């Protein structure tokens, strides 16, 4: 007989610390690569939303002009698209189906008539709320 005892083999069913660290590093690298691209897309979608809202406001301003023969003054502002100015008897609005929108960052759109380059200026100051900027902080302007 064999006098040597054999020890039972233990099978480990868990992960070693090294394996867990490798997985954590890989996940961190993936997050570092994917997260900036994801958040950049969110910024682009907000900018695209602002552009679409500005286009809708421009169409409403054009309809206002067709009816009244002029664009609203800076004092009347974009509210003239929803409520008839006191001295305007040719107003046939409201020219927007819903309430006057705010930009995707929660601020009112800026409207000036006459504009610096056209008949009016219509724009959002972007994410940072300040003139100029880059990427999603850039101003979003209409054609006016």
Short mmCIF file of C-alpha atoms in Angstrom, two decimals:
data_model
loop_
_atom_site.label_atom_id
_atom_site.label_comp_id
_atom_site.label_asym_id
_atom_site.label_seq_id
_atom_site.Cartn_x
_atom_site.Cartn_y
_atom_site.Cartn_z
CA UNK A 1 0.00 0.00 0.00
CA UNK A 2 0.99 3.42 -0.64
CA UNK A 3 1.61 5.28 2.59
CA UNK A 4 1.47 8.71 1.01
CA UNK A 5 -1.69 10.58 1.52
CA UNK A 6 -2.88 12.71 -1.31
CA UNK A 7 -4.40 16.03 -0.45
CA UNK A 8 -7.63 16.87 -2.17
CA UNK A 9 -7.28 19.51 -4.90
CA UNK A 10 -9.02 22.72 -4.20
CA UNK A 11 -10.68 24.37 -7.17
CA UNK A 12 -11.00 28.09 -6.80
CA UNK A 13 -14.27 29.42 -8.16
CA UNK A 14 -13.55 33.14 -7.58
CA UNK A 15 -11.35 35.73 -9.23
CA UNK A 16 -7.93 36.64 -8.05
CA UNK A 17 -7.13 40.19 -7.06
CA UNK A 18 -4.93 40.54 -10.13
CA UNK A 19 -7.75 39.47 -12.45
CA UNK A 20 -10.10 41.98 -10.83
CA UNK A 21 -7.53 44.76 -11.20
CA UNK A 22 -7.02 43.96 -14.89
CA UNK A 23 -10.79 44.10 -15.50
CA UNK A 24 -11.04 47.39 -13.61
CA UNK A 25 -8.23 48.92 -15.69
CA UNK A 26 -9.88 47.79 -18.93
CA UNK A 27 -13.25 49.22 -17.85
CA UNK A 28 -11.56 52.49 -16.86
CA UNK A 29 -9.88 52.74 -20.25
CA UNK A 30 -13.16 52.08 -22.06
CA UNK A 31 -14.96 54.69 -19.94
CA UNK A 32 -12.19 57.19 -20.63
CA UNK A 33 -12.61 56.62 -24.36
CA UNK A 34 -16.41 56.40 -24.59
CA UNK A 35 -17.54 59.03 -22.05
CA UNK A 36 -16.10 62.10 -23.84
CA UNK A 37 -17.67 60.99 -27.12
CA UNK A 38 -21.02 60.42 -25.40
CA UNK A 39 -21.04 63.82 -23.69
CA UNK A 40 -19.94 65.52 -26.91
CA UNK A 41 -23.02 64.03 -28.59
CA UNK A 42 -25.23 65.48 -25.85
CA UNK A 43 -23.72 68.92 -26.49
CA UNK A 44 -24.32 68.53 -30.22
CA UNK A 45 -27.94 67.54 -29.65
CA UNK A 46 -28.56 70.65 -27.51
CA UNK A 47 -27.01 72.82 -30.22
CA UNK A 48 -29.13 71.09 -32.88
CA UNK A 49 -32.23 71.66 -30.73
CA UNK A 50 -31.37 75.37 -30.49
CA UNK A 51 -30.94 75.56 -34.28
CA UNK A 52 -34.30 73.86 -34.85
CA UNK A 53 -36.05 76.19 -32.40
CA UNK A 54 -34.44 79.24 -34.04
CA UNK A 55 -35.63 78.03 -37.46
CA UNK A 56 -39.19 77.65 -36.11
CA UNK A 57 -39.02 81.14 -34.59
CA UNK A 58 -37.73 82.54 -37.90
CA UNK A 59 -40.70 81.01 -39.74
CA UNK A 60 -43.06 82.51 -37.18
CA UNK A 61 -41.34 85.90 -37.55
CA UNK A 62 -41.76 85.67 -41.33
CA UNK A 63 -45.48 84.91 -40.92
CA UNK A 64 -45.77 87.90 -38.57
CA UNK A 65 -44.10 90.08 -41.20
CA UNK A 66 -46.41 88.81 -43.96
CA UNK A 67 -49.44 89.75 -41.85
CA UNK A 68 -48.23 93.06 -40.42
CA UNK A 69 -45.73 94.28 -43.01
CA UNK A 70 -42.90 94.43 -40.48
CA UNK A 71 -40.95 92.39 -37.95
CA UNK A 72 -41.65 92.95 -34.25
CA UNK A 73 -39.57 95.72 -32.70
CA UNK A 74 -36.92 94.91 -30.09
CA UNK A 75 -39.28 96.29 -27.44
CA UNK A 76 -42.14 94.02 -28.57
CA UNK A 77 -39.73 91.11 -28.80
CA UNK A 78 -40.67 87.53 -29.52
CA UNK A 79 -43.74 87.86 -27.28
CA UNK A 80 -45.37 89.63 -30.26
CA UNK A 81 -45.56 86.17 -31.85
CA UNK A 82 -47.91 85.05 -29.06
CA UNK A 83 -49.80 88.23 -28.13
CA UNK A 84 -50.83 91.09 -30.39
CA UNK A 85 -48.97 94.33 -29.75
CA UNK A 86 -51.33 97.12 -28.65
CA UNK A 87 -50.96 99.17 -31.83
CA UNK A 88 -51.00 96.30 -34.35
CA UNK A 89 -54.45 95.74 -35.91
CA UNK A 90 -53.25 93.38 -38.70
CA UNK A 91 -51.92 90.77 -36.26
CA UNK A 92 -53.34 87.29 -37.03
CA UNK A 93 -51.49 85.17 -34.48
CA UNK A 94 -50.55 83.47 -32.38
CA UNK A 95 -47.76 82.44 -34.71
CA UNK A 96 -46.47 79.58 -32.55
CA UNK A 97 -48.46 76.46 -31.66
CA UNK A 98 -46.93 76.28 -28.18
CA UNK A 99 -45.53 78.77 -25.70
CA UNK A 100 -42.44 80.74 -26.60
CA UNK A 101 -39.54 78.27 -26.17
CA UNK A 102 -36.46 78.85 -24.07
CA UNK A 103 -33.12 77.68 -25.39
CA UNK A 104 -31.94 74.16 -24.39
CA UNK A 105 -29.97 75.72 -21.52
CA UNK A 106 -33.08 77.37 -20.04
CA UNK A 107 -32.51 80.96 -21.16
CA UNK A 108 -34.69 83.11 -23.45
CA UNK A 109 -33.57 83.60 -27.04
CA UNK A 110 -32.15 87.02 -27.81
CA UNK A 111 -34.05 89.03 -30.42
CA UNK A 112 -33.07 92.45 -31.74
CA UNK A 113 -34.65 94.43 -34.54
CA UNK A 114 -32.98 95.87 -36.53
CA UNK A 115 -30.15 93.38 -36.52
CA UNK A 116 -26.44 93.96 -36.87
CA UNK A 117 -26.24 92.14 -40.22
CA UNK A 118 -29.84 91.61 -41.28
CA UNK A 119 -33.37 92.76 -40.55
CA UNK A 120 -33.15 91.17 -37.09
CA UNK A 121 -30.81 89.18 -34.86
CA UNK A 122 -32.05 85.98 -33.25
CA UNK A 123 -29.67 83.83 -31.24
CA UNK A 124 -28.80 81.87 -28.11
CA UNK A 125 -25.60 82.42 -26.18
CA UNK A 126 -25.00 78.66 -25.94
CA UNK A 127 -24.22 76.57 -22.90
CA UNK A 128 -22.02 79.13 -21.13
CA UNK A 129 -24.50 82.01 -21.50
CA UNK A 130 -21.77 84.40 -22.69
CA UNK A 131 -21.09 85.86 -26.14
CA UNK A 132 -18.69 83.87 -28.32
CA UNK A 133 -17.34 80.53 -27.17
CA UNK A 134 -16.46 77.21 -28.77
CA UNK A 135 -18.24 73.88 -29.28
CA UNK A 136 -21.47 73.77 -27.22
CA UNK A 137 -20.55 77.08 -25.57
CA UNK A 138 -20.63 78.81 -28.98
CA UNK A 139 -23.49 81.16 -29.84
CA UNK A 140 -26.23 79.62 -31.98
CA UNK A 141 -27.46 82.18 -34.51
CA UNK A 142 -30.28 82.38 -36.98
CA UNK A 143 -30.20 83.83 -40.45
CA UNK A 144 -32.25 87.00 -39.74
#
